[in-house]
Amino acid sequence: MERILILLSVTIGFLAAGTSVAQEKDWVKKQKNEKLSSDRYMQFVGTGSTAEEAETQALLGIARMIEVTITGEQKYESTEEIKGKKGEISSKVQESSRASVHLNLQGLRIEDRDFRKKDKTHFALAVLDRQVAGQALRAEIADRDKRFRSFIDQSKVLFDNKSYYEAIEKLIVCHGELKHINEQVKKIRVILPDAEFEKSIAKGPEEAKILSMLDAIGKDQEHSTLDVVTALLMFKLYDTFEQYASSTSVVIGNFNYKDTKMSSAFTAYFKEKMEIELGKVSGIKVIGSRTVSQYLKSHGIEFDGTAQGLAKISGADATIVGSYWELDDRIELKTQIVGRVTGETLGSAHITFPSALIPKSISLKPDNFSQIQSDLALLKDNPSGSELKVVVWTDRGDGGVYKEKEKLLVYVKSNKDCYVKVVYHDASGKNIQVFPNSYSEKTVKITANTVYTIGGEDSPFTFEVSEPFGTELIKAFASTTPLPEPDASDLQDAGNGMFIIKKSTRDMVAMFKGKTAQSGDFAESSVSLTTVKDLPH
């Protein structure tokens, strides 16, 4: 009996221990730790369903208190669960998002954590040590102020010597440093005000000096060069980039002639200069054309040719695109920045400059500008009303520019199994059937939703850009029934397994469309490109 009583006593003791409730920490109830002086510390309590979420909310709370710009990355993870028999398929998509918060402030930390079991809520107490953060900010501001003053003095000397290109490079650095100084000053005013310190650093009037010098450089056309023009344009776009985080990446898209999708040697020439100048802007990562081409080569991703599409496939935050016009003896060039997420225009800038600044060997129009106008009209895509869809694109998108000896990649895909013919309309007006070719079956049926690459590593040949140069088009014709075959007398060997179709463009289009277009199982797609001679350097 004594043993039973002892066991019973022990059991009751365990039950009592199991039912005890952990006490909530005092700072959770009062939403602050009263032991920490508000003169020395800023604090905020965050809550969440996980410890990570609670910490994130706590840090965000501090950030909002001091008006720090937060960079958030939304990461979406989706899983799909499919259950049921054939004809009875149900799907469930679960999506979660997580925000990553970046606060570059010394003295900021998670002081404590707590967890409330009854409602499974996590708590986190974030604390900012004003003294530590303030001292770090003063040191950073002083360092940037010293750098600013050094570069502004150098830019003044270069400006007086008419060394405008070098002066602009220094002014871009000055502009960036001044912006950072102003941003950090706003933080320090909230965290640890210091009026005497503020009096000792560069302020707003210095911005007016920068803009005044840039305006004078733009007006002095006698000492201007195309490098100066490009650098000035990049400066005008700089403020737009500044609204993003320091990790902003951009890709430069096409610069078209007037309102057309046509490019020229000037497009390729100016894009190269822009990539160089943009790469000098602090905090901007430039994704070059070769990188985009390599990515498409590896992944075969469908590219719609838009500025937003280019940003997406390259992984850039934004795309710079533009157009240019001839105005008597001047060139007007307009640029805009298009965001990857929404496709909206985030900013724009334009500049005019004497056309004499462009080397005479660099043409402003495609070499075949007059002739291609009528061909474009004949090869344009017309809606067919068919459920069949086909798309053709290149590794540089609609209107892309290719220099002599560069390699071209062509992609084609359809939403249904179908027969396809791909025709290359070159700058001389010849129509060259590139797919199917002598390396493949005469009639090829492609599989739905599969990307086919023409000219890639798996192809028996490559497209290497050569004469004639100018605006060219690639046209894809597709049908669920076999497309008509040209007569043998209408074909001529073009080398590399390809055939020249010896028909007018109008007759060729009529032949491939034929009765298939009327039966509702026909589709077409086209993409333009411009080839140019290798550029002088």
XYZ file of C-alpha atoms in Angstrom, residues 120-469:
350
model
C 0.952 29.503 -31.174
C 2.233 33.074 -31.528
C 5.919 34.002 -31.693
C 7.230 37.331 -30.386
C 10.520 39.109 -31.063
C 11.928 42.282 -29.509
C 14.099 44.339 -31.878
C 16.382 46.968 -30.366
C 18.453 49.725 -31.968
C 21.284 51.227 -29.938
C 21.151 54.919 -30.864
C 24.771 55.612 -29.852
C 26.233 52.746 -31.857
C 24.066 53.462 -34.931
C 24.638 57.226 -34.740
C 28.408 56.943 -34.480
C 28.521 54.526 -37.421
C 26.354 56.828 -39.544
C 28.507 59.876 -38.722
C 31.627 57.978 -39.738
C 30.036 56.885 -43.034
C 28.727 60.384 -43.819
C 32.111 61.956 -43.060
C 33.850 59.475 -45.343
C 31.365 60.114 -48.181
C 31.628 63.883 -47.656
C 35.417 63.698 -48.009
C 35.056 61.636 -51.170
C 32.451 64.065 -52.554
C 34.628 67.135 -52.009
C 37.611 65.457 -53.660
C 35.641 64.501 -56.763
C 33.839 67.849 -57.084
C 37.214 69.635 -57.073
C 38.554 67.255 -59.728
C 35.450 67.717 -61.894
C 35.807 71.524 -61.776
C 39.385 71.304 -63.057
C 38.362 68.913 -65.849
C 35.384 71.112 -66.753
C 37.603 74.214 -67.052
C 39.964 72.263 -69.320
C 37.065 71.164 -71.572
C 37.725 67.526 -70.639
C 33.998 66.965 -70.539
C 33.873 63.187 -70.705
C 36.176 62.793 -67.693
C 34.323 65.607 -65.879
C 30.975 63.827 -66.272
C 32.454 60.632 -64.843
C 33.494 62.554 -61.725
C 30.142 64.358 -61.505
C 28.256 61.064 -61.591
C 30.273 59.951 -58.563
C 29.594 63.300 -56.856
C 25.891 63.002 -57.538
C 25.762 59.524 -56.059
C 27.744 60.457 -52.960
C 25.561 63.499 -52.324
C 22.404 61.424 -52.547
C 23.777 58.893 -50.066
C 24.822 61.692 -47.706
C 21.320 63.207 -47.772
C 19.718 59.814 -47.135
C 22.006 59.067 -44.185
C 21.442 62.528 -42.724
C 17.702 61.814 -42.604
C 18.412 58.670 -40.583
C 20.756 60.356 -38.140
C 18.240 63.137 -37.477
C 15.867 60.504 -36.099
C 18.387 58.234 -34.417
C 20.897 60.669 -32.887
C 20.478 64.350 -33.943
C 23.699 66.361 -34.261
C 23.193 69.905 -35.596
C 26.885 70.822 -35.439
C 27.867 67.770 -37.445
C 25.286 68.579 -40.127
C 26.736 72.048 -40.592
C 30.085 70.543 -41.526
C 28.933 68.382 -44.445
C 27.887 68.989 -48.078
C 24.279 70.053 -48.587
C 21.680 70.715 -51.298
C 23.376 73.766 -52.932
C 26.155 71.472 -54.110
C 23.603 69.646 -56.277
C 22.946 72.910 -58.135
C 26.662 73.186 -58.951
C 26.651 69.692 -60.434
C 23.597 70.355 -62.589
C 24.968 73.706 -63.716
C 28.175 72.130 -65.020
C 26.252 69.366 -66.778
C 23.970 71.908 -68.438
C 26.991 73.873 -69.689
C 28.583 70.688 -71.065
C 25.391 69.863 -72.974
C 25.351 73.289 -74.614
C 29.007 73.314 -75.662
C 28.607 71.323 -78.885
C 31.945 72.510 -80.244
C 33.803 70.323 -77.738
C 31.259 67.494 -77.585
C 31.714 63.868 -78.624
C 29.381 60.881 -78.813
C 30.975 59.583 -75.600
C 30.015 62.837 -73.879
C 26.456 62.557 -75.246
C 26.158 58.975 -73.960
C 27.497 59.886 -70.529
C 25.068 62.826 -70.268
C 22.149 60.589 -71.175
C 23.187 58.067 -68.525
C 23.316 60.848 -65.963
C 19.741 61.858 -66.804
C 18.652 58.276 -66.198
C 20.670 58.005 -63.001
C 17.993 59.466 -60.713
C 15.561 56.795 -61.885
C 17.996 54.032 -60.972
C 18.558 55.595 -57.576
C 15.021 54.697 -56.444
C 16.052 51.040 -56.451
C 18.332 49.135 -54.131
C 22.076 49.175 -54.666
C 21.797 45.768 -56.326
C 19.791 47.081 -59.288
C 20.569 45.266 -62.536
C 19.662 46.435 -66.016
C 19.774 45.062 -69.537
C 19.886 47.284 -72.628
C 17.342 46.370 -75.253
C 16.826 47.625 -78.791
C 17.117 51.192 -80.072
C 14.902 51.434 -83.140
C 14.840 53.845 -86.024
C 11.827 56.156 -85.655
C 8.608 54.266 -84.853
C 9.660 51.078 -86.641
C 11.062 47.826 -85.294
C 14.092 48.364 -87.502
C 17.568 48.826 -86.135
C 20.843 49.844 -87.734
C 24.601 49.962 -87.291
C 24.048 53.011 -85.080
C 21.886 50.889 -82.759
C 24.673 48.377 -82.170
C 27.288 51.129 -81.914
C 25.315 53.190 -79.392
C 24.261 50.160 -77.302
C 27.904 49.258 -76.774
C 28.652 52.771 -75.569
C 25.645 52.721 -73.243
C 26.702 49.435 -71.676
C 30.149 50.911 -70.994
C 28.810 54.145 -69.477
C 26.107 52.465 -67.445
C 28.653 50.065 -66.008
C 30.402 53.050 -64.435
C 27.341 54.042 -62.402
C 27.781 52.936 -58.802
C 25.479 50.105 -57.746
C 24.302 49.230 -61.262
C 24.967 45.802 -62.733
C 24.747 45.681 -66.530
C 23.687 42.411 -68.147
C 25.171 42.379 -71.637
C 23.674 41.049 -74.867
C 26.042 38.085 -74.929
C 24.892 36.983 -71.478
C 21.243 37.086 -72.574
C 22.054 35.102 -75.712
C 23.890 32.477 -73.689
C 20.966 32.180 -71.287
C 18.499 31.667 -74.110
C 20.866 29.224 -75.753
C 20.865 27.138 -72.574
C 17.187 27.385 -71.705
C 15.337 28.001 -74.976
C 12.870 30.235 -73.156
C 10.150 31.807 -75.245
C 10.919 35.488 -75.727
C 8.084 37.837 -76.692
C 10.460 40.609 -77.753
C 9.105 43.169 -75.267
C 11.235 45.205 -72.893
C 9.570 43.490 -69.935
C 10.194 40.096 -71.516
C 13.878 40.910 -71.975
C 14.170 41.841 -68.291
C 12.506 38.581 -67.274
C 14.670 36.247 -69.349
C 17.868 38.044 -68.360
C 16.982 38.305 -64.670
C 17.411 42.097 -64.750
C 15.345 44.486 -62.642
C 14.705 46.723 -65.646
C 15.334 47.166 -69.369
C 16.505 50.310 -71.171
C 15.045 50.735 -74.643
C 14.843 53.675 -77.013
C 14.295 55.151 -80.441
C 15.919 57.864 -82.508
C 14.972 60.362 -85.216
C 16.866 62.406 -87.795
C 16.106 66.126 -87.468
C 17.970 67.902 -90.253
C 21.560 67.949 -88.985
C 20.677 66.654 -85.529
C 19.684 63.382 -83.899
C 17.020 63.145 -81.227
C 17.318 60.076 -79.020
C 14.660 59.023 -76.511
C 15.124 56.364 -73.854
C 12.890 54.765 -71.273
C 13.336 52.310 -68.434
C 10.802 49.469 -68.233
C 10.401 47.453 -65.039
C 10.459 43.663 -64.975
C 7.583 43.162 -62.542
C 4.828 45.372 -64.003
C 6.151 46.292 -67.439
C 5.524 49.949 -66.613
C 7.792 52.800 -67.662
C 9.805 53.748 -64.582
C 11.542 56.740 -66.085
C 12.664 58.348 -69.315
C 15.196 60.769 -70.735
C 16.021 62.247 -74.111
C 18.868 64.132 -75.698
C 19.636 65.817 -79.032
C 23.075 66.099 -80.563
C 24.705 66.923 -83.925
C 24.595 64.016 -86.363
C 28.196 64.930 -87.279
C 29.277 63.234 -84.039
C 28.398 59.847 -85.525
C 31.225 58.285 -87.585
C 30.458 58.321 -91.302
C 30.893 54.553 -91.477
C 27.945 54.093 -89.048
C 24.582 54.148 -90.841
C 21.440 55.452 -89.156
C 19.076 53.335 -91.264
C 19.115 49.659 -92.239
C 20.995 49.225 -95.527
C 17.803 47.972 -97.203
C 15.428 50.466 -95.569
C 13.468 51.419 -98.706
C 13.089 47.894 -100.063
C 12.080 46.223 -96.792
C 8.972 48.375 -96.291
C 6.913 46.446 -98.822
C 8.298 43.078 -97.664
C 7.259 43.818 -94.099
C 3.702 44.394 -95.253
C 3.638 41.084 -97.142
C 5.124 39.082 -94.285
C 3.115 40.612 -91.440
C 1.146 38.241 -89.229
C -2.589 38.058 -89.810
C -4.975 36.587 -87.202
C -6.352 33.270 -88.467
C -8.985 32.460 -85.842
C -7.411 29.023 -85.490
C -6.762 27.314 -82.165
C -3.323 26.474 -83.507
C -0.644 28.958 -82.419
C 2.994 29.099 -83.471
C 5.719 31.464 -82.299
C 9.190 32.111 -83.672
C 11.860 34.210 -81.972
C 15.603 34.832 -81.838
C 18.050 35.088 -78.973
C 17.866 38.925 -79.134
C 14.169 39.472 -79.620
C 12.174 41.368 -82.217
C 14.358 44.015 -83.862
C 17.596 42.593 -82.443
C 20.915 43.612 -83.990
C 23.610 41.145 -85.091
C 27.082 42.121 -86.179
C 29.103 40.466 -88.906
C 30.383 36.979 -87.941
C 28.114 36.741 -84.899
C 26.007 33.612 -84.483
C 22.206 33.740 -84.697
C 19.858 31.342 -82.921
C 16.254 30.816 -84.075
C 13.583 29.171 -81.928
C 10.127 27.874 -82.883
C 7.314 26.383 -80.804
C 3.615 25.558 -81.289
C 0.763 24.753 -78.943
C -0.272 21.677 -80.975
C 1.462 18.949 -82.929
C 1.786 20.457 -86.401
C 3.819 20.813 -89.578
C 6.097 23.859 -89.750
C 8.145 25.681 -92.345
C 10.548 28.428 -91.292
C 11.672 30.916 -93.954
C 14.489 33.438 -93.634
C 13.859 36.623 -95.671
C 17.311 38.147 -96.064
C 18.349 41.748 -96.714
C 18.568 41.196 -100.476
C 14.957 40.008 -100.603
C 15.686 36.275 -100.999
C 13.421 33.767 -99.217
C 15.470 30.918 -97.761
C 13.771 27.877 -96.269
C 15.825 26.991 -93.184
C 13.467 24.372 -91.714
C 12.868 21.660 -92.815
C 16.225 21.408 -94.572
C 18.305 18.777 -96.346
C 19.477 17.429 -92.979
C 15.909 16.651 -91.915
C 12.925 14.866 -93.403
C 11.205 16.707 -96.231
C 8.098 17.093 -94.104
C 8.603 17.550 -90.369
C 5.898 17.404 -87.719
C 6.865 19.118 -84.477
C 5.580 18.206 -81.018
C 3.342 20.584 -79.107
C 4.894 22.871 -76.468
C 8.429 21.842 -77.392
C 11.091 24.423 -78.224
C 13.024 23.637 -81.420
C 16.355 25.401 -81.949
C 17.670 26.121 -85.434
C 21.368 26.925 -85.653
C 22.221 25.714 -82.156
C 24.755 23.149 -81.003
C 22.425 20.286 -81.926
C 21.891 21.636 -85.446
C 24.083 20.400 -88.312
C 24.807 24.012 -89.231
C 25.056 27.479 -87.649
C 23.795 30.894 -88.728
C 26.790 33.198 -89.045
C 25.975 36.774 -89.994
C 27.424 37.879 -93.313
C 26.498 40.055 -96.303
C 24.008 41.306 -97.385
C 23.307 43.498 -94.350
